[in-house]
Amino acid sequence: MADSLPVLPKRRERRGSIDDPPWMSPFSSPLSEDLQCSICLDVFTDPVSTPCGHSFCKTCLNKSWDNSQTCNCPYCKETFEHRPDLKINITLREVVDRYKKKNPEKKPEVQCDVCEQIKLEALKSCLVCQSSYCETHLEPHLRVAGLKKHKLINPVRNLEDYICQKHVRPLELFCRDDQTIVCLSCTDGDHKNHNAVSIEEEIDEKTKLIIMQKEVQQMIQERNKKIQDVKHSSEVRKKNTEKEKAVRTELFNDLAHSIKKCETELLERTEEQQKEAEKQEKEFVEFLGQEITELKIEETELEQEITELQMTNTEQEQVSQTEDQRHLLQQIYSSLRSSRNIRKCPEICVKTDESLGTPQTVLTQLKDTLDEKLTPTGLKRMEQYADLKRMQQYAVDVTLDPDTAHPKLILSDDRKQVRHGDKRQKLPDKQERFDYCPSVLGKEGFSSTRFYFEVQVKGKTDWSLGVARESIDRKGKITLAPSDGYWTVILRNGDEYKACAGPSVSLSLSVKPRRVGVFVDYEEGLVSFYDVESSSHIYSYTGQTFTDNLYPYFSPFTNNGGQNSSPLIITPVSYNG
């Protein structure tokens, strides 16, 4: 049976089978019964043995069991409770291989039954006449009206296998109820009211089922492959997530370590300054106590001298002496002050680290810094800083593609800078070149991956940056919008920032970016823009669907009389922090 035709179970009586259609010539060389499969009646192919000891072709036995609800030996009909595990009979296969080498199969030649002297090769066999005819003797069957109705097939030797032995009529129908081939008369007898169709129709039906089965098997294979792809993507995403967690943990650990180190150094310096201040205060108190003691002694001595003067003089003399005493007292005080050389009170001076300021100032600054970090704004800024650092890990080397550049754009020799020139250059009008808008794409495209690049926009009043899909229309006017294949952020008139989201979204930026970072996560449908120097987020396109390669997109816009002459520069990624 050819591989392209369905295999149907045979009848027990050898009247004919759909496995042996009229147009196929069976192998009829004499064979030893020991080397012959009792199902296909041919030399064994991959012989296997059943538990009862009988041997069959592996394919023949599997097909027989596939078409039956029970597993039994086709020869002795012994039934097996479970379908046996078939293994190749190696010894028997070696014997068969040696036999085939010594007795190569030859296609039998069918001769014309009418030719008398020299038998010519038969062209057709007639199932009604049960004879084979060469081209000459076949002519009446092609011309005579009665003979035209006879059933002609490709020439075969064993015509009796294609004739119903009971009704002596061609086997040209297939009984679906009994799964066997029959003649037209059989449908009026044993197969009356059975579902019988032509052999050709049954073969077509079985062929369609086989094709459908193969298609289903192919669909199953494709879906299994998709499942494997999804699992692989999940594993990759999990690894990336773990890597991001590690980077984030490392970042916060470094920050916590820096704060702890600063706090320890500050506490040590504050403690030293406190000890120095207490020491100076103690010395100063001791100095003041000594001065007070000396002054009290002097005060006592002066009081005694004044009392003595008052007791020895008369009242009249007292008046005249009062001035003398006052004068004397002034001299005594002047003499005491000059002789004792009273020390001045020392100033309290605590040395501090000039870079940190006073202890109170440093503590206040540290508190303000920590308070700022722990506010929602501070935490958000730290989160953006961590996000940017994570995205910078996916930095790629981007160069400009001169074949896409507008004729008025001038590219640097290293393909890292682009600016607008007033003069239109004579360049080939390629399909991929922008011919109206002053734009250019990156040389490399990306898909199913993450990538990041940075562009210097310092000194410009107008620019457009982002990514575009490969299939965009580059001729005539273009619309910067995701629906047209563009995901961009633009600057116009020096201070008008917008995200071209269709409709555009105005962006309020506190600081004018001088370097812009662009990050793309192809699988997540994410395009994000960052101010690199301040680590602040500008805008993100989320939930997008990408179907083909994405290319970096640049537009330095028009020169504007020299006001916008600065170039866009693709810069190496510098990792913040």
XYZ file of C-alpha atoms in Angstrom:
577
model
C 0.000 0.000 0.000
C 1.428 3.407 -0.909
C 2.237 5.770 2.026
C -0.192 8.393 0.710
C -3.178 5.979 0.818
C -5.116 5.007 3.959
C -4.600 1.575 5.486
C -7.820 -0.345 6.247
C -8.148 -3.751 7.934
C -8.335 -6.843 5.668
C -11.095 -9.399 5.537
C -10.235 -12.868 6.774
C -11.162 -14.366 3.399
C -8.767 -13.345 0.676
C -11.405 -11.919 -1.704
C -9.567 -8.661 -2.012
C -8.798 -5.672 0.161
C -8.578 -1.932 -0.098
C -4.956 -2.435 0.940
C -4.474 -4.110 -2.445
C -6.234 -1.689 -4.847
C -6.587 -2.631 -8.503
C -3.938 -0.173 -9.612
C -1.220 -1.698 -7.368
C 0.670 -4.895 -8.342
C 1.389 -7.140 -5.317
C 4.768 -8.760 -4.752
C 4.350 -12.364 -5.836
C 7.838 -13.941 -5.719
C 7.904 -17.369 -4.035
C 8.963 -16.900 -0.411
C 9.718 -19.107 2.487
C 6.886 -19.051 5.001
C 9.380 -18.437 7.786
C 10.266 -15.039 6.262
C 6.749 -13.982 5.269
C 4.413 -11.682 7.218
C 0.945 -13.254 7.419
C -0.682 -9.801 7.224
C 0.940 -8.205 4.172
C 2.106 -11.558 2.685
C 5.477 -9.999 1.978
C 9.007 -10.353 3.335
C 9.283 -9.053 6.891
C 10.109 -5.412 7.420
C 11.317 -4.696 11.006
C 9.961 -8.030 12.296
C 8.489 -8.105 15.830
C 7.157 -11.064 17.846
C 3.985 -11.288 19.956
C 3.966 -12.994 23.387
C 2.427 -16.068 21.702
C 5.529 -16.414 19.492
C 4.222 -15.347 16.049
C 6.094 -12.716 14.009
C 4.780 -9.840 11.892
C 6.005 -6.618 10.322
C 6.047 -3.960 13.036
C 4.028 -1.519 10.915
C 1.458 -4.179 9.896
C 0.868 -5.283 13.507
C 0.555 -1.705 14.817
C -1.965 -0.827 12.090
C -3.953 -3.961 12.862
C -4.157 -3.072 16.556
C -4.827 0.636 15.858
C -7.982 -0.368 13.965
C -9.216 -2.793 16.639
C -10.603 -2.295 20.146
C -8.714 -5.351 21.424
C -5.143 -6.547 20.959
C -4.926 -10.120 19.708
C -2.592 -12.158 17.532
C -3.716 -11.860 13.878
C -2.559 -15.464 13.327
C -3.765 -17.506 16.329
C -6.257 -14.889 17.667
C -4.861 -15.044 21.227
C -6.056 -11.921 23.086
C -3.688 -9.861 25.236
C -4.948 -7.964 28.303
C -2.534 -5.101 27.686
C -1.023 -3.988 24.405
C 2.446 -5.618 24.304
C 5.572 -3.487 23.985
C 6.891 -4.454 20.560
C 10.628 -4.865 20.103
C 12.493 -5.667 16.891
C 13.465 -9.343 16.538
C 17.126 -8.653 15.714
C 18.014 -12.237 14.747
C 15.045 -12.578 12.399
C 15.754 -9.163 10.861
C 19.338 -10.190 10.076
C 18.082 -13.350 8.370
C 15.587 -11.296 6.324
C 18.287 -8.792 5.341
C 20.548 -11.605 4.065
C 17.632 -13.126 2.163
C 16.780 -9.807 0.507
C 20.391 -9.315 -0.565
C 20.453 -12.753 -2.232
C 16.915 -12.414 -3.668
C 16.387 -8.782 -4.661
C 12.765 -7.863 -5.361
C 11.854 -7.651 -9.018
C 8.705 -6.050 -10.258
C 6.704 -8.777 -12.036
C 5.994 -8.166 -15.691
C 2.380 -8.763 -16.760
C 2.018 -10.118 -20.328
C -0.881 -9.822 -22.739
C -3.199 -12.856 -22.544
C -4.237 -12.524 -26.227
C -0.833 -12.401 -27.900
C -0.028 -15.876 -29.282
C 3.613 -16.015 -30.351
C 5.495 -13.079 -28.798
C 3.825 -11.998 -25.591
C 3.837 -8.206 -25.341
C 3.679 -6.350 -22.070
C 0.130 -5.725 -20.882
C -1.098 -2.131 -20.730
C -4.354 -2.767 -18.800
C -6.191 -5.615 -17.103
C -9.994 -6.042 -17.400
C -11.785 -7.183 -14.253
C -14.846 -8.227 -16.229
C -12.976 -10.253 -18.827
C -10.376 -11.270 -16.224
C -7.662 -10.826 -18.845
C -4.736 -8.493 -19.461
C -4.250 -6.707 -22.809
C -1.405 -5.040 -24.648
C -2.004 -1.741 -26.403
C -3.170 -3.428 -29.621
C -5.580 -5.895 -28.045
C -6.931 -3.241 -25.658
C -8.293 -1.206 -28.575
C -11.788 -2.865 -28.621
C -12.309 -1.917 -24.962
C -11.731 1.709 -25.920
C -13.994 1.599 -28.999
C -16.857 -0.898 -28.565
C -19.741 0.551 -26.517
C -20.352 -2.652 -24.518
C -16.676 -3.099 -23.691
C -16.295 0.519 -22.662
C -18.324 -0.281 -19.547
C -15.799 -2.892 -18.372
C -13.595 -2.058 -15.378
C -9.983 -1.494 -16.524
C -7.067 -1.326 -14.069
C -3.297 -1.249 -14.220
C -1.973 -4.666 -15.306
C -1.771 -7.282 -12.515
C -1.103 -11.005 -12.413
C -3.525 -12.076 -9.676
C -6.778 -10.788 -11.135
C -8.715 -13.199 -8.914
C -7.759 -11.054 -5.904
C -9.755 -8.183 -7.431
C -12.828 -10.258 -8.239
C -15.561 -11.213 -5.791
C -15.249 -14.984 -5.540
C -18.916 -15.301 -4.625
C -20.498 -13.184 -7.373
C -17.598 -13.104 -9.850
C -17.841 -9.340 -10.149
C -15.205 -6.609 -9.674
C -14.543 -5.481 -6.110
C -15.229 -1.780 -6.540
C -17.128 -0.790 -3.375
C -16.100 -0.404 0.253
C -18.470 -1.418 3.081
C -17.913 0.996 5.936
C -19.965 -1.101 8.348
C -17.757 -4.214 7.909
C -14.618 -2.313 6.834
C -13.992 -4.434 3.705
C -14.226 -4.155 -0.078
C -17.216 -5.753 -1.859
C -18.817 -6.009 -5.279
C -22.117 -4.501 -6.343
C -23.966 -7.805 -5.836
C -22.726 -8.017 -2.222
C -24.789 -4.918 -1.418
C -27.927 -6.893 -2.257
C -26.903 -9.819 -0.073
C -24.685 -9.956 3.037
C -24.066 -6.227 2.927
C -27.593 -5.110 2.159
C -28.518 -1.720 3.675
C -24.854 -1.257 4.701
C -23.060 2.026 4.160
C -21.158 1.224 0.961
C -19.206 3.759 -1.091
C -16.802 3.564 -4.000
C -13.224 2.621 -3.200
C -12.045 5.930 -4.649
C -14.416 7.893 -2.390
C -13.259 5.952 0.687
C -9.624 6.531 -0.188
C -10.282 10.253 -0.684
C -12.058 10.406 2.684
C -9.284 8.524 4.481
C -6.671 10.703 2.764
C -8.423 13.839 3.998
C -8.537 12.425 7.532
C -4.825 11.612 7.397
C -4.063 15.131 6.174
C -6.226 16.588 8.952
C -4.487 14.361 11.473
C -1.090 15.571 10.306
C -2.285 19.168 10.500
C -3.529 18.608 14.052
C -0.214 17.006 14.972
C 1.621 19.963 13.473
C -0.597 22.382 15.431
C 0.150 20.451 18.609
C 3.885 20.666 17.875
C 3.631 24.403 17.218
C 1.749 25.002 20.462
C 4.213 22.884 22.395
C 6.974 25.022 20.931
C 5.124 28.191 21.956
C 4.771 26.799 25.472
C 8.520 26.192 25.555
C 9.126 29.729 24.254
C 6.865 31.190 26.939
C 8.636 29.174 29.623
C 11.999 30.336 28.299
C 10.839 33.973 28.273
C 9.565 33.544 31.830
C 12.922 32.182 32.930
C 14.770 35.064 31.234
C 12.400 37.602 32.810
C 12.882 35.959 36.210
C 16.661 36.172 35.877
C 16.435 39.838 34.860
C 14.144 40.546 37.810
C 16.591 38.910 40.203
C 19.393 40.939 38.658
C 17.394 44.153 39.061
C 16.659 43.283 42.681
C 20.352 42.725 43.291
C 21.237 46.095 41.744
C 18.531 47.863 43.771
C 19.622 46.126 46.994
C 23.240 47.020 46.333
C 22.263 50.647 45.713
C 20.334 50.984 48.977
C 23.041 49.120 50.893
C 25.670 51.553 49.578
C 23.470 54.494 50.518
C 22.808 53.102 54.008
C 26.525 52.411 54.488
C 27.417 55.964 53.440
C 24.852 57.468 55.840
C 26.045 55.204 58.677
C 29.676 56.128 58.049
C 28.856 59.859 57.955
C 26.820 59.552 61.155
C 29.663 57.724 62.966
C 32.289 60.286 61.918
C 30.016 63.149 62.900
C 29.292 61.669 66.334
C 33.013 61.119 66.958
C 33.846 64.716 65.997
C 30.942 66.056 68.061
C 32.109 64.085 71.110
C 35.673 65.404 70.748
C 34.400 68.980 70.381
C 32.171 68.535 73.463
C 35.128 67.302 75.551
C 37.282 70.242 74.378
C 34.525 72.731 75.225
C 34.008 71.231 78.707
C 37.760 71.383 79.356
C 37.950 75.092 78.390
C 34.865 75.892 80.446
C 36.402 74.187 83.518
C 39.673 76.122 83.120
C 37.779 79.353 82.701
C 35.690 78.760 85.867
C 38.857 77.973 87.837
C 40.466 81.186 86.546
C 37.452 83.310 87.548
C 37.382 81.741 91.024
C 41.053 82.635 91.551
C 40.481 86.237 90.417
C 37.494 86.603 92.738
C 39.587 85.376 95.721
C 42.392 87.875 94.981
C 39.958 90.754 94.555
C 38.258 89.960 97.887
C 41.660 90.105 99.671
C 42.411 93.502 98.109
C 38.957 94.758 99.055
C 39.533 93.791 102.735
C 42.911 95.526 102.873
C 41.479 98.758 101.433
C 38.655 98.780 103.957
C 41.135 98.496 106.825
C 43.277 101.416 105.559
C 40.209 103.626 105.113
C 39.014 102.859 108.656
C 42.394 103.748 110.137
C 42.443 107.084 108.325
C 38.968 107.982 109.560
C 39.884 107.219 113.259
C 43.111 109.308 113.423
C 41.946 112.595 111.834
C 39.602 115.239 113.215
C 36.359 116.037 111.609
C 37.809 119.216 110.183
C 40.748 117.374 108.826
C 38.491 114.727 107.543
C 37.005 117.125 105.029
C 40.397 118.194 103.816
C 41.706 114.716 103.971
C 38.743 113.267 102.174
C 40.002 114.596 98.925
C 43.447 113.327 99.767
C 42.024 109.962 100.639
C 40.109 109.824 97.442
C 43.185 110.790 95.569
C 45.128 108.230 97.556
C 42.545 105.602 96.857
C 42.760 106.351 93.164
C 46.523 106.007 93.311
C 46.220 102.765 95.293
C 43.792 101.306 92.782
C 45.982 102.424 89.917
C 49.002 100.953 91.651
C 47.175 97.696 92.335
C 45.949 97.374 88.828
C 49.370 98.028 87.392
C 51.250 95.892 89.933
C 48.930 92.889 89.891
C 48.488 92.831 86.075
C 44.963 91.405 86.170
C 44.431 88.851 83.337
C 41.670 89.195 80.871
C 38.944 86.565 80.691
C 39.809 84.032 77.971
C 37.304 83.438 75.209
C 35.693 80.035 74.830
C 36.724 78.690 71.428
C 35.873 75.183 70.250
C 37.649 74.128 67.071
C 35.440 72.515 64.442
C 35.863 71.005 61.005
C 35.444 73.958 58.635
C 33.945 71.649 55.968
C 31.191 70.561 58.358
C 30.646 73.809 60.332
C 29.669 73.831 63.978
C 28.355 70.593 65.527
C 24.860 72.027 65.682
C 25.078 73.100 62.028
C 26.290 69.675 60.881
C 23.587 67.867 62.838
C 20.975 70.197 61.380
C 22.268 69.631 57.850
C 22.283 65.842 58.287
C 18.758 65.938 59.690
C 17.560 68.114 56.787
C 19.231 65.715 54.291
C 17.649 62.648 55.832
C 14.264 64.390 56.066
C 14.527 65.313 52.398
C 15.422 61.718 51.426
C 12.526 60.293 53.390
C 9.860 62.607 51.948
C 7.635 61.225 49.109
C 9.488 63.507 46.668
C 12.862 62.354 47.940
C 11.875 58.695 47.799
C 10.531 59.173 44.293
C 13.812 60.810 43.239
C 15.774 57.910 44.728
C 13.473 55.468 42.892
C 14.036 57.308 39.590
C 17.779 57.283 40.238
C 17.641 53.521 40.812
C 15.490 53.025 37.674
C 17.900 55.012 35.505
C 20.897 53.111 36.845
C 19.102 49.823 36.081
C 18.193 50.930 32.556
C 21.765 52.064 31.830
C 22.820 48.415 32.123
C 21.133 47.806 28.739
C 23.209 50.471 26.945
C 23.854 49.728 23.248
C 26.225 51.257 20.723
C 24.062 53.351 18.370
C 25.311 54.836 15.094
C 23.394 56.814 12.473
C 22.338 55.282 9.148
C 23.319 57.645 6.282
C 20.979 55.814 3.871
C 17.969 57.082 5.889
C 19.184 60.681 6.473
C 17.256 63.619 4.932
C 19.346 65.342 2.216
C 19.739 68.502 4.365
C 21.129 66.621 7.371
C 24.893 66.511 7.887
C 26.346 63.480 9.696
C 29.757 63.344 11.382
C 32.392 60.912 10.132
C 31.901 58.635 13.160
C 28.081 58.636 12.587
C 27.517 59.901 16.152
C 26.383 63.495 15.421
C 23.724 65.036 13.178
C 22.892 68.663 12.458
C 20.760 70.526 9.928
C 22.396 72.226 6.962
C 20.633 74.823 4.834
C 21.792 73.284 1.536
C 20.174 70.163 0.093
C 22.788 67.533 -0.784
C 22.651 65.422 -3.940
C 21.971 61.950 -2.564
C 20.335 58.840 -4.066
C 16.550 58.893 -3.522
C 16.373 55.528 -1.765
C 13.140 54.045 -0.468
C 14.419 54.154 3.128
C 15.463 57.872 3.025
C 13.334 60.636 4.599
C 12.616 63.207 1.848
C 10.457 65.789 3.649
C 11.043 65.746 7.404
C 14.652 66.330 8.610
C 15.021 62.928 10.258
C 17.448 60.007 10.427
C 17.329 56.501 11.949
C 19.916 54.457 13.803
C 21.845 51.869 11.801
C 20.910 48.969 14.100
C 17.371 47.699 14.768
C 16.223 45.852 17.885
C 13.447 43.359 18.671
C 12.476 41.091 21.598
C 15.036 42.782 23.848
C 15.785 45.795 26.050
C 18.065 48.609 24.924
C 19.130 52.082 26.113
C 21.001 55.031 24.589
C 21.748 58.671 25.505
C 21.673 61.802 23.334
C 23.106 65.271 24.081
C 20.574 68.028 23.268
C 22.442 70.927 24.892
C 22.161 74.283 23.107
C 19.174 73.319 20.938
C 15.800 75.052 20.711
C 14.064 72.280 18.748
C 14.551 68.494 18.517
C 12.727 65.156 18.343
C 13.950 61.894 19.901
C 12.656 58.359 20.381
C 12.218 55.128 18.425
C 10.360 54.133 15.248
C 9.362 50.810 13.748
C 11.062 49.579 10.593
C 7.910 49.680 8.426
C 7.219 53.439 8.756
C 6.500 55.517 5.643
C 9.456 57.892 5.179
C 8.209 59.838 2.182
C 6.304 63.121 2.476
C 4.926 64.527 5.719
C 4.943 62.210 8.719
C 2.948 62.220 11.941
C 4.832 61.474 15.136
C 2.388 59.153 16.899
C 2.378 55.505 18.063
C -0.390 54.704 15.570
C 2.040 55.678 12.764
C 4.984 53.812 14.291
C 6.703 56.608 16.277
C 7.263 56.861 20.064
C 8.897 60.260 20.641
C 9.407 63.283 22.921
C 9.981 66.683 21.274
C 11.147 70.224 22.121
C 9.758 73.258 20.262
C 10.428 77.003 20.601
C 13.076 76.518 23.283
C 10.807 75.555 26.193
C 7.782 73.599 24.915
C 8.245 69.892 25.722
C 5.667 67.384 24.480
C 5.132 63.619 24.228
C 3.675 62.819 20.794
C 1.174 60.279 22.107
C -1.589 61.140 19.606
C -2.885 63.538 20.834
C 0.276 65.151 22.204
C 0.837 65.561 25.963
C 2.458 68.770 27.279
C 5.323 68.113 29.711
C 6.203 70.427 32.597
C 9.948 70.089 33.290
C 11.548 72.033 36.170
C 15.006 71.717 34.605
C 15.828 71.909 30.899
C 17.472 68.571 29.984
C 20.903 68.696 28.421
C 21.215 64.954 27.932
C 18.262 62.614 27.352
C 18.251 58.854 27.966
C 15.904 56.591 25.957
C 15.010 53.105 27.280
C 12.928 50.424 25.465
C 11.567 47.151 26.850
C 10.302 45.430 23.682
C 8.410 42.598 25.372
C 6.776 44.830 28.016
C 5.749 47.441 25.406
C 7.599 50.246 27.289
C 9.411 53.357 25.964
C 10.798 55.713 28.688
C 12.647 59.051 28.535
C 14.933 60.389 31.301
C 16.867 63.570 32.098
C 20.238 61.882 32.648
C 21.956 64.654 34.669
C 19.133 65.007 37.214
C 18.100 61.302 37.006
C 14.504 62.518 36.642
C 11.763 60.825 34.650
C 10.407 62.752 31.635
C 7.713 60.505 30.118
C 6.873 56.837 29.426
C 4.772 55.066 26.771
C 3.315 51.940 28.417
C 1.221 49.009 27.204
C 2.441 49.343 23.606
C 2.518 46.488 21.066
C 5.588 46.085 18.853
C 5.484 43.795 15.818
C 8.752 44.448 13.979
C 12.225 45.889 14.554
C 12.533 49.223 16.402
C 15.161 51.780 15.344
C 16.449 54.833 17.286
C 14.911 57.987 15.773
C 16.573 61.451 15.633
C 15.530 64.836 14.267
C 17.708 67.934 14.954
C 14.899 69.980 13.312
C 15.668 72.980 11.058
C 18.669 75.260 11.479
C 16.371 78.275 12.141
C 18.875 80.865 10.990
C 21.629 79.514 13.217
C 19.567 79.581 16.448
C 19.226 75.778 16.358
C 22.564 74.902 14.777
C 23.870 72.679 17.597
C 24.000 68.985 16.668
C 22.326 66.036 18.342
C 25.163 63.896 19.734
C 24.932 60.206 20.614
C 27.059 60.069 23.764
C 28.646 57.134 25.613
C 26.560 56.105 28.603
C 28.015 57.414 31.883
C 26.645 55.549 34.891
C 25.317 57.995 37.506
C 26.400 57.334 41.090
